[in-house]
Amino acid sequence: MQTIAVVDYGMGNLRSVVNALERVSEKSHRVLLTSDPAQVMSADRVVFPGQGAAGDCMRAIDEFGLRQAIVEAARNQPFLGICMGMQVLIEHSEENQGTDCLAVIEGQVRYFGDSHKDAGGVKLKVPHMGWNRVRQSRVHPLWNSIDDDSRFYFVHSYYLELESPAVVAGECDYGRLFCCAIARDNLFALQCHPEKSADAGLQLLRNFVNWDGQL
Amino acid sequence: MALAKRIIPCLDVDNGRVVKGVQFVEIRDAGDPVENARRYNLEGADELTFLDITASSDDRETMVHVVEAVAREVFIPLTVGGGIREITDIRRMLNAGADKISINTAAVFNPEFVQQASDKFGSQCIVVAIDAKRVSAENEQPRWEIFTHGGRKSTGIDAIEWAQRMDQFGAGEILLTSMDRDGTRIGFDNELTRRVSDSVRVPVIASGGVGNLQHLVDGIVEGRADAVLAASIFHFGEYRIEEAKSYMKKQGIEVRDD
């Protein structure tokens, strides 16, 4: 039996994530929604979702005593960060007057801005909400059987700015080109919501539940 | 710009049954929410909105089961509205698998509720539904007010100012319905939509009045809506979502069609 731990630290609706993982899992997989650091560390795979604001997320992670378990899992097990679960892996976010995050990946999280515009000067709404194309920056097991430039569902007002282009696995264009997927060793993380991205999203989750964490 | 404009079919649910549902031949039970949702998903709907029109609050629990069943089958964003008055109502629907909750009347009577909801669950899941009606005379500067009780009761609140206030209070999205156009099939009130869309930071969903596919295009081009919501044109098999998308695409609108 292979365990997939979905980290529950009270931030947002994890039901969709669990539903989608169960849909793509085989009989030998067990999806476990858990707040227990020991269960996170001993799971075969870890999914780290998140919604809401960075400040609240970091506070909740510490209240649940999950900081160390998440950082360790991000270094050791096949690990999938989703949305805010990707942003808080970075060193620092501009959100909530500045929030120090988990610093697993070097970089910053920045606000799109209240007067975000496209190249033609047309106002863009913030949050970036809806289906946008994901350009695969490199080959990765989690992109298997997913067409390049497939659309995924996004909802976010902040985006990643990385120190090193080496960890960029996918990019998206919303007024600016931004990194929407990162990959390093056993870690993969996405800004968009695979659990809400119909077939492409389910395929990515299917790839994850069968991934051994190797490149 | 690669972000697609969204098409959102809206389904009215009364006591667990879809009352204005799709009439697809391949659907055995037209009132089953899961079958409707599955069919719309296959056709390429970008999101689904379920509106609970159950009269009695005792029967609201039924809606929770509907959301649970749909969320197990369909992996696109689900919005649930109708009768959302308290934080516990929101939590219950999110736990059942809804992604966004639409707040309407409760926001008008208690605007702070929107703020509380957004602080608690994040603005990404709070949709504020605004029912607006033109109150200006033909020769006056156009003005719209917020109405409650299905458009029967005026509140005296200016619709544009209200939308801006809801944006500041943490709405992640505005679902804007023209009460003048609702059910008329003569098209959205694009002037209203444009005025609201230009005054807020967040996405605006146009609603009320769609009778043909050109109306969807107009809502986006003239109304500058980020998404269009429609009920009746999809329900009776009149148009399929993919037809709507290919029509919009031909008019130069970015849609999700692959």
Tab-separated table of C-alpha atoms in Angstrom:
chain	number	residue	atom	x	y	z
A	1	MET	CA	0.000	0.000	0.000
A	2	GLN	CA	1.362	3.378	-1.045
A	3	THR	CA	0.300	6.401	0.965
A	4	ILE	CA	-0.287	9.825	-0.537
A	5	ALA	CA	-0.452	12.387	2.274
A	6	VAL	CA	-2.380	15.576	1.591
A	7	VAL	CA	-1.169	18.132	4.117
A	8	ASP	CA	-4.128	19.675	5.956
A	9	TYR	CA	-3.251	22.840	7.856
A	10	GLY	CA	-6.712	24.377	7.752
A	11	MET	CA	-6.059	26.494	4.680
A	12	GLY	CA	-8.751	26.105	2.114
A	13	ASN	CA	-10.785	23.453	0.540
A	14	LEU	CA	-8.858	20.215	0.285
A	15	ARG	CA	-11.846	18.166	-0.698
A	16	SER	CA	-11.267	18.826	-4.397
A	17	VAL	CA	-7.629	17.776	-4.137
A	18	VAL	CA	-8.541	14.547	-2.351
A	19	ASN	CA	-11.369	13.808	-4.815
A	20	ALA	CA	-9.077	14.262	-7.798
A	21	LEU	CA	-6.263	12.163	-6.287
A	22	GLU	CA	-8.726	9.391	-5.503
A	23	ARG	CA	-9.979	9.526	-9.064
A	24	VAL	CA	-6.503	8.895	-10.510
A	25	SER	CA	-5.223	6.513	-7.848
A	26	GLU	CA	-4.895	2.795	-8.216
A	27	LYS	CA	-6.082	0.252	-5.700
A	28	SER	CA	-2.609	0.172	-4.192
A	29	HIS	CA	-2.767	3.891	-3.297
A	30	ARG	CA	-4.286	5.363	-0.181
A	31	VAL	CA	-5.037	9.110	-0.052
A	32	LEU	CA	-4.626	10.377	3.485
A	33	LEU	CA	-5.718	13.865	4.535
A	34	THR	CA	-3.529	14.633	7.529
A	35	SER	CA	-2.255	17.330	9.897
A	36	ASP	CA	0.142	14.955	11.614
A	37	PRO	CA	3.831	15.738	10.939
A	38	ALA	CA	4.804	12.088	11.472
A	39	GLN	CA	2.307	10.909	8.850
A	40	VAL	CA	3.546	13.537	6.414
A	41	MET	CA	7.147	12.426	6.873
A	42	SER	CA	6.381	8.720	6.570
A	43	ALA	CA	4.084	8.965	3.531
A	44	ASP	CA	5.307	7.684	0.174
A	45	ARG	CA	4.187	10.895	-1.519
A	46	VAL	CA	3.186	14.303	-0.246
A	47	VAL	CA	0.746	16.804	-1.730
A	48	PHE	CA	0.963	20.285	-0.242
A	49	PRO	CA	-2.030	22.453	-1.267
A	50	GLY	CA	-3.019	25.842	0.083
A	51	GLN	CA	-5.354	28.749	-0.433
A	52	GLY	CA	-5.744	32.182	1.080
A	53	ALA	CA	-3.024	34.604	2.122
A	54	ALA	CA	0.679	33.814	2.629
A	55	GLY	CA	0.747	35.253	6.175
A	56	ASP	CA	-2.164	33.081	7.300
A	57	CYS	CA	-0.650	30.016	5.644
A	58	MET	CA	2.704	30.417	7.358
A	59	ARG	CA	0.994	31.010	10.728
A	60	ALA	CA	-1.149	27.905	10.246
A	61	ILE	CA	1.860	25.770	9.270
A	62	ASP	CA	3.558	26.733	12.525
A	63	GLU	CA	0.418	26.352	14.636
A	64	PHE	CA	0.077	22.804	13.355
A	65	GLY	CA	3.797	22.220	13.953
A	66	LEU	CA	4.194	21.180	10.316
A	67	ARG	CA	7.131	23.362	9.237
A	68	GLN	CA	9.846	20.782	9.623
A	69	ALA	CA	7.768	17.942	8.183
A	70	ILE	CA	6.977	19.960	5.049
A	71	VAL	CA	10.569	21.079	4.526
A	72	GLU	CA	11.845	17.521	4.991
A	73	ALA	CA	9.217	16.057	2.690
A	74	ALA	CA	10.098	18.643	0.047
A	75	ARG	CA	13.675	17.330	0.176
A	76	ASN	CA	13.000	13.613	0.411
A	77	GLN	CA	9.700	12.289	-0.945
A	78	PRO	CA	7.939	12.810	-4.267
A	79	PHE	CA	6.375	16.161	-3.400
A	80	LEU	CA	3.717	18.229	-5.139
A	81	GLY	CA	3.003	21.835	-4.102
A	82	ILE	CA	-0.195	23.445	-5.383
A	83	CYS	CA	-1.028	27.168	-5.548
A	84	MET	CA	-0.251	28.711	-2.132
A	85	GLY	CA	1.523	25.441	-1.368
A	86	MET	CA	3.972	26.454	-4.093
A	87	GLN	CA	4.336	30.093	-3.062
A	88	VAL	CA	5.230	29.392	0.559
A	89	LEU	CA	8.103	27.123	-0.562
A	90	ILE	CA	9.900	30.319	-1.613
A	91	GLU	CA	12.033	32.487	0.670
A	92	HIS	CA	9.818	35.505	0.919
A	93	SER	CA	6.423	36.828	-0.252
A	94	GLU	CA	5.324	40.444	-0.672
A	95	GLU	CA	1.884	39.491	0.613
A	96	ASN	CA	0.676	40.788	4.017
A	97	GLN	CA	3.337	43.519	4.178
A	98	GLY	CA	6.002	40.885	3.666
A	99	THR	CA	5.966	37.278	4.841
A	100	ASP	CA	8.958	35.041	5.416
A	101	CYS	CA	8.216	31.633	3.937
A	102	LEU	CA	9.779	28.149	4.009
A	103	ALA	CA	12.844	28.988	1.888
A	104	VAL	CA	13.022	25.605	0.197
A	105	ILE	CA	13.479	27.393	-3.156
A	106	GLU	CA	15.366	30.662	-3.654
A	107	GLY	CA	13.231	33.520	-4.888
A	108	GLN	CA	10.479	36.006	-4.163
A	109	VAL	CA	6.706	36.080	-4.487
A	110	ARG	CA	5.438	39.345	-5.985
A	111	TYR	CA	2.068	41.076	-6.476
A	112	PHE	CA	0.756	41.540	-10.029
A	113	GLY	CA	-0.222	45.068	-9.007
A	114	ASP	CA	-3.440	47.077	-8.924
A	115	SER	CA	-2.841	48.521	-12.382
A	116	HIS	CA	-1.668	45.374	-14.143
A	117	LYS	CA	-1.805	45.703	-17.943
A	118	ASP	CA	-1.070	43.600	-20.997
A	119	ALA	CA	1.484	44.545	-23.656
A	120	GLY	CA	-1.157	46.617	-25.460
A	121	GLY	CA	-1.952	48.637	-22.336
A	122	VAL	CA	-5.284	46.910	-21.681
A	123	LYS	CA	-6.162	46.531	-18.009
A	124	LEU	CA	-5.839	42.985	-16.677
A	125	LYS	CA	-7.947	41.786	-13.782
A	126	VAL	CA	-6.301	40.684	-10.570
A	127	PRO	CA	-6.675	37.910	-9.443
A	128	HIS	CA	-5.509	36.137	-12.591
A	129	MET	CA	-8.541	33.841	-12.731
A	130	GLY	CA	-9.403	31.250	-15.324
A	131	TRP	CA	-7.872	28.920	-17.894
A	132	ASN	CA	-4.448	29.883	-19.193
A	133	ARG	CA	-1.793	28.072	-21.187
A	134	VAL	CA	1.162	26.406	-19.505
A	135	ARG	CA	4.359	26.289	-21.548
A	136	GLN	CA	6.487	23.328	-20.493
A	137	SER	CA	10.022	24.667	-20.045
A	138	ARG	CA	11.567	21.227	-19.964
A	139	VAL	CA	10.874	17.531	-20.091
A	140	HIS	CA	9.624	16.149	-16.785
A	141	PRO	CA	7.800	12.935	-15.765
A	142	LEU	CA	4.879	15.045	-14.486
A	143	TRP	CA	4.308	16.507	-17.955
A	144	ASN	CA	3.992	13.023	-19.483
A	145	SER	CA	1.029	12.712	-21.879
A	146	ILE	CA	0.142	16.397	-21.427
A	147	ASP	CA	0.377	18.567	-24.544
A	148	ASP	CA	2.648	21.566	-24.331
A	149	ASP	CA	0.627	24.794	-23.930
A	150	SER	CA	-2.325	22.940	-22.407
A	151	ARG	CA	-4.708	25.103	-20.417
A	152	PHE	CA	-4.884	24.856	-16.636
A	153	TYR	CA	-7.115	26.677	-14.155
A	154	PHE	CA	-5.472	29.536	-12.261
A	155	VAL	CA	-6.590	31.793	-9.460
A	156	HIS	CA	-3.935	33.975	-7.839
A	157	SER	CA	-2.806	37.575	-7.381
A	158	TYR	CA	0.868	36.892	-6.636
A	159	TYR	CA	3.495	35.208	-8.790
A	160	LEU	CA	6.956	33.691	-8.444
A	161	GLU	CA	10.202	35.384	-9.309
A	162	LEU	CA	13.040	32.869	-9.003
A	163	GLU	CA	16.732	33.298	-8.413
A	164	SER	CA	17.666	30.422	-10.652
A	165	PRO	CA	16.063	29.585	-14.015
A	166	ALA	CA	17.262	26.002	-13.498
A	167	VAL	CA	14.202	25.121	-11.404
A	168	VAL	CA	11.631	26.533	-13.853
A	169	ALA	CA	9.464	23.709	-15.226
A	170	GLY	CA	6.649	25.758	-16.730
A	171	GLU	CA	5.739	29.307	-17.671
A	172	CYS	CA	2.532	31.236	-18.166
A	173	ASP	CA	1.774	34.617	-19.706
A	174	TYR	CA	-0.440	37.108	-17.914
A	175	GLY	CA	0.715	40.587	-18.735
A	176	ARG	CA	4.175	39.225	-18.016
A	177	LEU	CA	5.772	35.853	-18.417
A	178	PHE	CA	5.946	34.196	-15.006
A	179	CYS	CA	7.092	30.856	-13.678
A	180	CYS	CA	4.008	28.707	-12.976
A	181	ALA	CA	5.732	25.385	-12.320
A	182	ILE	CA	8.976	24.506	-10.584
A	183	ALA	CA	10.879	21.248	-10.416
A	184	ARG	CA	13.948	20.203	-8.507
A	185	ASP	CA	14.835	16.579	-7.830
A	186	ASN	CA	11.868	15.029	-6.004
A	187	LEU	CA	9.973	18.315	-5.806
A	188	PHE	CA	7.392	19.642	-8.252
A	189	ALA	CA	5.077	22.585	-7.646
A	190	LEU	CA	2.416	24.420	-9.613
A	191	GLN	CA	0.685	27.771	-9.380
A	192	CYS	CA	-2.437	26.455	-11.127
A	193	HIS	CA	-4.916	23.926	-9.755
A	194	PRO	CA	-4.532	20.492	-11.365
A	195	GLU	CA	-7.509	19.255	-9.317
A	196	LYS	CA	-9.699	21.782	-11.181
A	197	SER	CA	-8.062	21.590	-14.597
A	198	ALA	CA	-10.155	18.832	-16.157
A	199	ASP	CA	-8.238	16.213	-18.199
A	200	ALA	CA	-4.824	17.908	-18.251
A	201	GLY	CA	-4.946	18.370	-14.494
A	202	LEU	CA	-6.020	14.806	-13.813
A	203	GLN	CA	-3.231	13.537	-16.072
A	204	LEU	CA	-0.677	15.544	-14.082
A	205	LEU	CA	-2.000	14.095	-10.829
A	206	ARG	CA	-1.954	10.602	-12.354
A	207	ASN	CA	1.672	11.177	-13.317
A	208	PHE	CA	2.401	12.293	-9.755
A	209	VAL	CA	0.814	9.317	-7.994
A	210	ASN	CA	2.947	7.043	-10.188
A	211	TRP	CA	6.151	9.083	-9.942
A	212	ASP	CA	9.151	7.690	-8.119
A	213	GLY	CA	10.625	11.149	-7.563
A	214	GLN	CA	13.412	10.566	-10.085
A	215	LEU	CA	14.021	12.620	-13.192
B	1	MET	CA	-2.901	37.267	-23.998
B	2	ALA	CA	-3.658	33.661	-23.446
B	3	LEU	CA	-6.175	33.794	-20.608
B	4	ALA	CA	-9.450	32.426	-21.974
B	5	LYS	CA	-12.804	34.133	-21.520
B	6	ARG	CA	-14.995	31.709	-19.636
B	7	ILE	CA	-18.421	30.253	-20.391
B	8	ILE	CA	-20.329	29.257	-17.285
B	9	PRO	CA	-23.626	27.379	-17.508
B	10	CYS	CA	-25.871	27.998	-14.536
B	11	LEU	CA	-28.125	25.278	-13.165
B	12	ASP	CA	-31.058	25.943	-10.852
B	13	VAL	CA	-31.465	23.248	-8.248
B	14	ASP	CA	-34.688	22.755	-6.307
B	15	ASN	CA	-34.607	20.202	-3.556
B	16	GLY	CA	-31.727	18.289	-5.098
B	17	ARG	CA	-33.064	18.249	-8.648
B	18	VAL	CA	-32.016	20.386	-11.576
B	19	VAL	CA	-35.166	22.211	-12.604
B	20	LYS	CA	-33.825	24.062	-15.603
B	21	GLY	CA	-31.587	21.364	-16.955
B	22	VAL	CA	-30.031	20.239	-20.169
B	23	GLN	CA	-32.183	18.300	-22.563
B	24	PHE	CA	-29.600	16.054	-24.096
B	25	VAL	CA	-30.801	12.869	-25.646
B	26	GLU	CA	-28.019	10.937	-23.974
B	27	ILE	CA	-29.086	12.027	-20.529
B	28	ARG	CA	-31.501	9.566	-19.076
B	29	ASP	CA	-32.544	11.695	-16.152
B	30	ALA	CA	-32.650	15.399	-17.012
B	31	GLY	CA	-33.069	16.344	-13.376
B	32	ASP	CA	-29.929	14.662	-12.114
B	33	PRO	CA	-27.293	17.269	-11.172
B	34	VAL	CA	-24.398	14.850	-11.682
B	35	GLU	CA	-25.498	13.881	-15.206
B	36	ASN	CA	-25.975	17.540	-16.114
B	37	ALA	CA	-22.596	18.501	-14.721
B	38	ARG	CA	-20.845	15.624	-16.464
B	39	ARG	CA	-22.418	16.518	-19.787
B	40	TYR	CA	-21.491	20.205	-19.547
B	41	ASN	CA	-17.962	19.251	-18.549
B	42	LEU	CA	-17.637	17.031	-21.623
B	43	GLU	CA	-18.880	19.864	-23.821
B	44	GLY	CA	-16.142	22.120	-22.490
B	45	ALA	CA	-17.839	24.295	-19.868
B	46	ASP	CA	-15.129	26.289	-18.075
B	47	GLU	CA	-16.914	26.300	-14.724
B	48	LEU	CA	-20.317	25.362	-13.359
B	49	THR	CA	-22.630	27.379	-11.170
B	50	PHE	CA	-25.326	25.738	-9.102
B	51	LEU	CA	-28.007	27.976	-7.732
B	52	ASP	CA	-30.027	26.519	-4.886
B	53	ILE	CA	-33.576	27.770	-5.291
B	54	THR	CA	-35.027	25.474	-2.639
B	55	ALA	CA	-37.662	27.458	-0.799
B	56	SER	CA	-37.412	25.828	2.591
B	57	SER	CA	-34.197	26.129	4.547
B	58	ASP	CA	-34.857	22.669	6.029
B	59	ASP	CA	-34.088	21.211	2.643
B	60	ARG	CA	-30.739	22.956	2.245
B	61	GLU	CA	-28.905	19.863	3.424
B	62	THR	CA	-29.946	18.291	0.119
B	63	MET	CA	-27.759	20.805	-1.705
B	64	VAL	CA	-24.739	19.648	0.280
B	65	HIS	CA	-25.242	16.138	-1.090
B	66	VAL	CA	-25.648	17.485	-4.608
B	67	VAL	CA	-22.339	19.346	-4.346
B	68	GLU	CA	-20.610	16.283	-2.893
B	69	ALA	CA	-21.807	14.071	-5.713
B	70	VAL	CA	-20.868	16.544	-8.455
B	71	ALA	CA	-17.437	17.303	-6.975
B	72	ARG	CA	-16.541	13.608	-7.048
B	73	GLU	CA	-17.234	13.433	-10.771
B	74	VAL	CA	-16.379	16.750	-12.345
B	75	PHE	CA	-12.964	18.390	-12.063
B	76	ILE	CA	-13.616	21.979	-13.057
B	77	PRO	CA	-14.441	24.868	-10.689
B	78	LEU	CA	-17.853	24.675	-9.025
B	79	THR	CA	-19.666	27.710	-7.667
B	80	VAL	CA	-22.603	27.323	-5.328
B	81	GLY	CA	-25.075	30.079	-4.513
B	82	GLY	CA	-28.496	30.578	-3.007
B	83	GLY	CA	-29.306	30.947	0.655
B	84	ILE	CA	-25.744	31.535	1.829
B	85	ARG	CA	-26.109	33.653	4.975
B	86	GLU	CA	-23.537	32.555	7.515
B	87	ILE	CA	-19.936	31.509	7.730
B	88	THR	CA	-21.113	27.984	8.562
B	89	ASP	CA	-23.096	27.854	5.288
B	90	ILE	CA	-19.897	28.650	3.394
B	91	ARG	CA	-17.824	26.140	5.290
B	92	ARG	CA	-20.380	23.393	4.711
B	93	MET	CA	-20.420	23.968	0.944
B	94	LEU	CA	-16.622	24.209	0.666
B	95	ASN	CA	-16.239	21.018	2.652
B	96	ALA	CA	-18.696	19.352	0.306
B	97	GLY	CA	-16.436	20.224	-2.617
B	98	ALA	CA	-17.548	23.657	-3.852
B	99	ASP	CA	-14.698	25.911	-4.973
B	100	LYS	CA	-16.489	29.234	-4.833
B	101	ILE	CA	-19.470	30.485	-2.927
B	102	SER	CA	-21.767	33.132	-4.283
B	103	ILE	CA	-23.167	35.612	-1.751
B	104	ASN	CA	-26.074	37.808	-2.764
B	105	THR	CA	-28.715	39.129	-0.381
B	106	ALA	CA	-26.607	38.535	2.727
B	107	ALA	CA	-23.993	40.928	1.359
B	108	VAL	CA	-26.584	43.667	0.892
B	109	PHE	CA	-27.919	43.346	4.428
B	110	ASN	CA	-24.522	42.837	6.018
B	111	PRO	CA	-21.579	43.923	3.838
B	112	GLU	CA	-19.120	42.941	6.570
B	113	PHE	CA	-20.148	39.345	5.956
B	114	VAL	CA	-18.226	39.491	2.678
B	115	GLN	CA	-15.183	40.754	4.514
B	116	GLN	CA	-15.425	38.047	7.173
B	117	ALA	CA	-15.916	35.345	4.553
B	118	SER	CA	-13.002	36.533	2.491
B	119	ASP	CA	-10.701	36.826	5.523
B	120	LYS	CA	-11.657	33.353	6.614
B	121	PHE	CA	-11.618	31.419	3.341
B	122	GLY	CA	-9.648	33.646	0.970
B	123	SER	CA	-11.064	35.977	-1.650
B	124	GLN	CA	-10.530	33.322	-4.356
B	125	CYS	CA	-13.648	31.515	-3.204
B	126	ILE	CA	-15.945	34.465	-2.550
B	127	VAL	CA	-18.153	35.569	-5.421
B	128	VAL	CA	-20.459	38.507	-4.771
B	129	ALA	CA	-23.650	38.317	-6.826
B	130	ILE	CA	-25.098	41.706	-7.695
B	131	ASP	CA	-28.631	42.121	-9.038
B	132	ALA	CA	-28.809	45.532	-10.668
B	133	LYS	CA	-31.638	47.408	-12.331
B	134	ARG	CA	-31.513	50.620	-14.339
B	135	VAL	CA	-33.265	53.403	-12.420
B	136	SER	CA	-32.476	56.398	-14.640
B	137	ALA	CA	-34.928	57.772	-17.188
B	138	GLU	CA	-34.166	57.529	-20.918
B	139	ASN	CA	-32.752	61.045	-21.206
B	140	GLU	CA	-30.699	60.895	-17.980
B	141	GLN	CA	-27.140	59.743	-17.271
B	142	PRO	CA	-27.504	55.967	-16.837
B	143	ARG	CA	-27.709	54.820	-13.244
B	144	TRP	CA	-28.281	51.382	-11.757
B	145	GLU	CA	-29.308	50.306	-8.277
B	146	ILE	CA	-29.039	47.096	-6.337
B	147	PHE	CA	-32.279	45.166	-5.995
B	148	THR	CA	-33.156	42.240	-3.756
B	149	HIS	CA	-35.974	39.698	-3.714
B	150	GLY	CA	-35.589	38.741	-7.348
B	151	GLY	CA	-35.538	42.341	-8.512
B	152	ARG	CA	-38.658	43.453	-6.668
B	153	LYS	CA	-37.129	45.498	-3.839
B	154	SER	CA	-34.904	48.479	-4.383
B	155	THR	CA	-32.178	49.232	-1.879
B	156	GLY	CA	-31.240	52.687	-3.143
B	157	ILE	CA	-27.593	51.530	-3.404
B	158	ASP	CA	-25.723	52.556	-6.551
B	159	ALA	CA	-24.567	49.441	-8.413
B	160	ILE	CA	-21.160	50.757	-9.511
B	161	GLU	CA	-20.257	52.017	-6.036
B	162	TRP	CA	-21.491	48.764	-4.548
B	163	ALA	CA	-19.318	46.683	-6.875
B	164	GLN	CA	-16.271	48.755	-5.916
B	165	ARG	CA	-17.086	48.353	-2.258
B	166	MET	CA	-17.426	44.593	-2.618
B	167	ASP	CA	-14.065	44.498	-4.417
B	168	GLN	CA	-12.488	46.327	-1.480
B	169	PHE	CA	-14.255	44.046	0.997
B	170	GLY	CA	-12.553	41.031	-0.544
B	171	ALA	CA	-14.834	39.691	-3.253
B	172	GLY	CA	-12.706	37.599	-5.599
B	173	GLU	CA	-15.153	37.975	-8.431
B	174	ILE	CA	-18.423	39.779	-9.243
B	175	LEU	CA	-21.414	37.962	-10.733
B	176	LEU	CA	-23.411	40.792	-12.262
B	177	THR	CA	-27.020	40.184	-13.256
B	178	SER	CA	-29.137	42.757	-15.017
B	179	MET	CA	-32.632	42.412	-13.605
B	180	ASP	CA	-33.971	44.351	-16.589
B	181	ARG	CA	-32.593	41.761	-18.974
B	182	ASP	CA	-32.959	38.570	-16.961
B	183	GLY	CA	-35.229	36.185	-18.852
B	184	THR	CA	-35.716	38.557	-21.817
B	185	ARG	CA	-33.278	36.872	-24.247
B	186	ILE	CA	-32.432	40.253	-25.788
B	187	GLY	CA	-28.810	40.303	-24.590
B	188	PHE	CA	-26.828	41.476	-21.552
B	189	ASP	CA	-26.986	45.068	-20.358
B	190	ASN	CA	-23.529	45.728	-21.783
B	191	GLU	CA	-23.375	49.299	-20.611
B	192	LEU	CA	-23.881	48.167	-17.032
B	193	THR	CA	-21.345	45.373	-17.411
B	194	ARG	CA	-18.724	47.681	-18.886
B	195	ARG	CA	-19.217	50.316	-16.179
B	196	VAL	CA	-18.797	47.703	-13.437
B	197	SER	CA	-15.937	45.867	-15.130
B	198	ASP	CA	-14.000	49.106	-15.648
B	199	SER	CA	-14.473	50.163	-12.012
B	200	VAL	CA	-13.246	47.034	-10.214
B	201	ARG	CA	-9.973	45.111	-10.040
B	202	VAL	CA	-11.551	41.667	-9.963
B	203	PRO	CA	-13.101	39.610	-12.784
B	204	VAL	CA	-16.739	40.248	-13.711
B	205	ILE	CA	-19.180	37.586	-14.900
B	206	ALA	CA	-21.982	38.992	-17.058
B	207	SER	CA	-25.421	37.492	-16.532
B	208	GLY	CA	-29.031	38.045	-17.535
B	209	GLY	CA	-30.552	38.252	-20.994
B	210	VAL	CA	-28.631	35.867	-23.249
B	211	GLY	CA	-30.735	34.669	-26.183
B	212	ASN	CA	-28.123	33.831	-28.815
B	213	LEU	CA	-24.391	33.357	-29.301
B	214	GLN	CA	-23.740	36.906	-30.495
B	215	HIS	CA	-24.953	38.085	-27.073
B	216	LEU	CA	-22.089	36.175	-25.458
B	217	VAL	CA	-19.624	37.927	-27.755
B	218	ASP	CA	-21.209	41.313	-27.020
B	219	GLY	CA	-20.932	40.737	-23.279
B	220	ILE	CA	-17.201	40.275	-23.643
B	221	VAL	CA	-16.404	42.809	-26.344
B	222	GLU	CA	-18.841	45.582	-25.409
B	223	GLY	CA	-19.343	44.708	-21.759
B	224	ARG	CA	-15.687	43.837	-21.152
B	225	ALA	CA	-16.801	40.876	-19.047
B	226	ASP	CA	-14.237	38.231	-18.101
B	227	ALA	CA	-16.805	35.461	-18.199
B	228	VAL	CA	-20.359	34.960	-19.372
B	229	LEU	CA	-23.028	33.051	-17.519
B	230	ALA	CA	-26.036	31.638	-19.278
B	231	ALA	CA	-28.868	29.341	-18.408
B	232	SER	CA	-31.659	28.898	-20.894
B	233	ILE	CA	-29.710	28.894	-24.179
B	234	PHE	CA	-27.824	25.819	-23.049
B	235	HIS	CA	-30.601	24.103	-21.181
B	236	PHE	CA	-32.916	23.164	-23.977
B	237	GLY	CA	-30.239	21.867	-26.269
B	238	GLU	CA	-30.567	25.054	-28.310
B	239	TYR	CA	-26.823	25.619	-28.359
B	240	ARG	CA	-23.995	23.466	-27.127
B	241	ILE	CA	-21.060	24.939	-25.259
B	242	GLU	CA	-18.655	23.957	-28.021
B	243	GLU	CA	-20.797	25.786	-30.582
B	244	ALA	CA	-20.695	28.870	-28.389
B	245	LYS	CA	-16.926	28.603	-28.129
B	246	SER	CA	-16.294	28.165	-31.821
B	247	TYR	CA	-18.592	31.137	-32.529
B	248	MET	CA	-16.721	33.276	-30.025
B	249	LYS	CA	-13.388	32.159	-31.390
B	250	LYS	CA	-14.408	33.200	-34.900
B	251	GLN	CA	-15.099	36.660	-33.487
B	252	GLY	CA	-11.543	36.810	-32.175
B	253	ILE	CA	-12.239	35.905	-28.543
B	254	GLU	CA	-9.755	33.693	-26.708
B	255	VAL	CA	-11.544	30.547	-25.488
B	256	ARG	CA	-10.523	27.190	-24.071
B	257	ASP	CA	-11.299	24.827	-26.910
B	258	ASP	CA	-8.605	22.193	-26.757
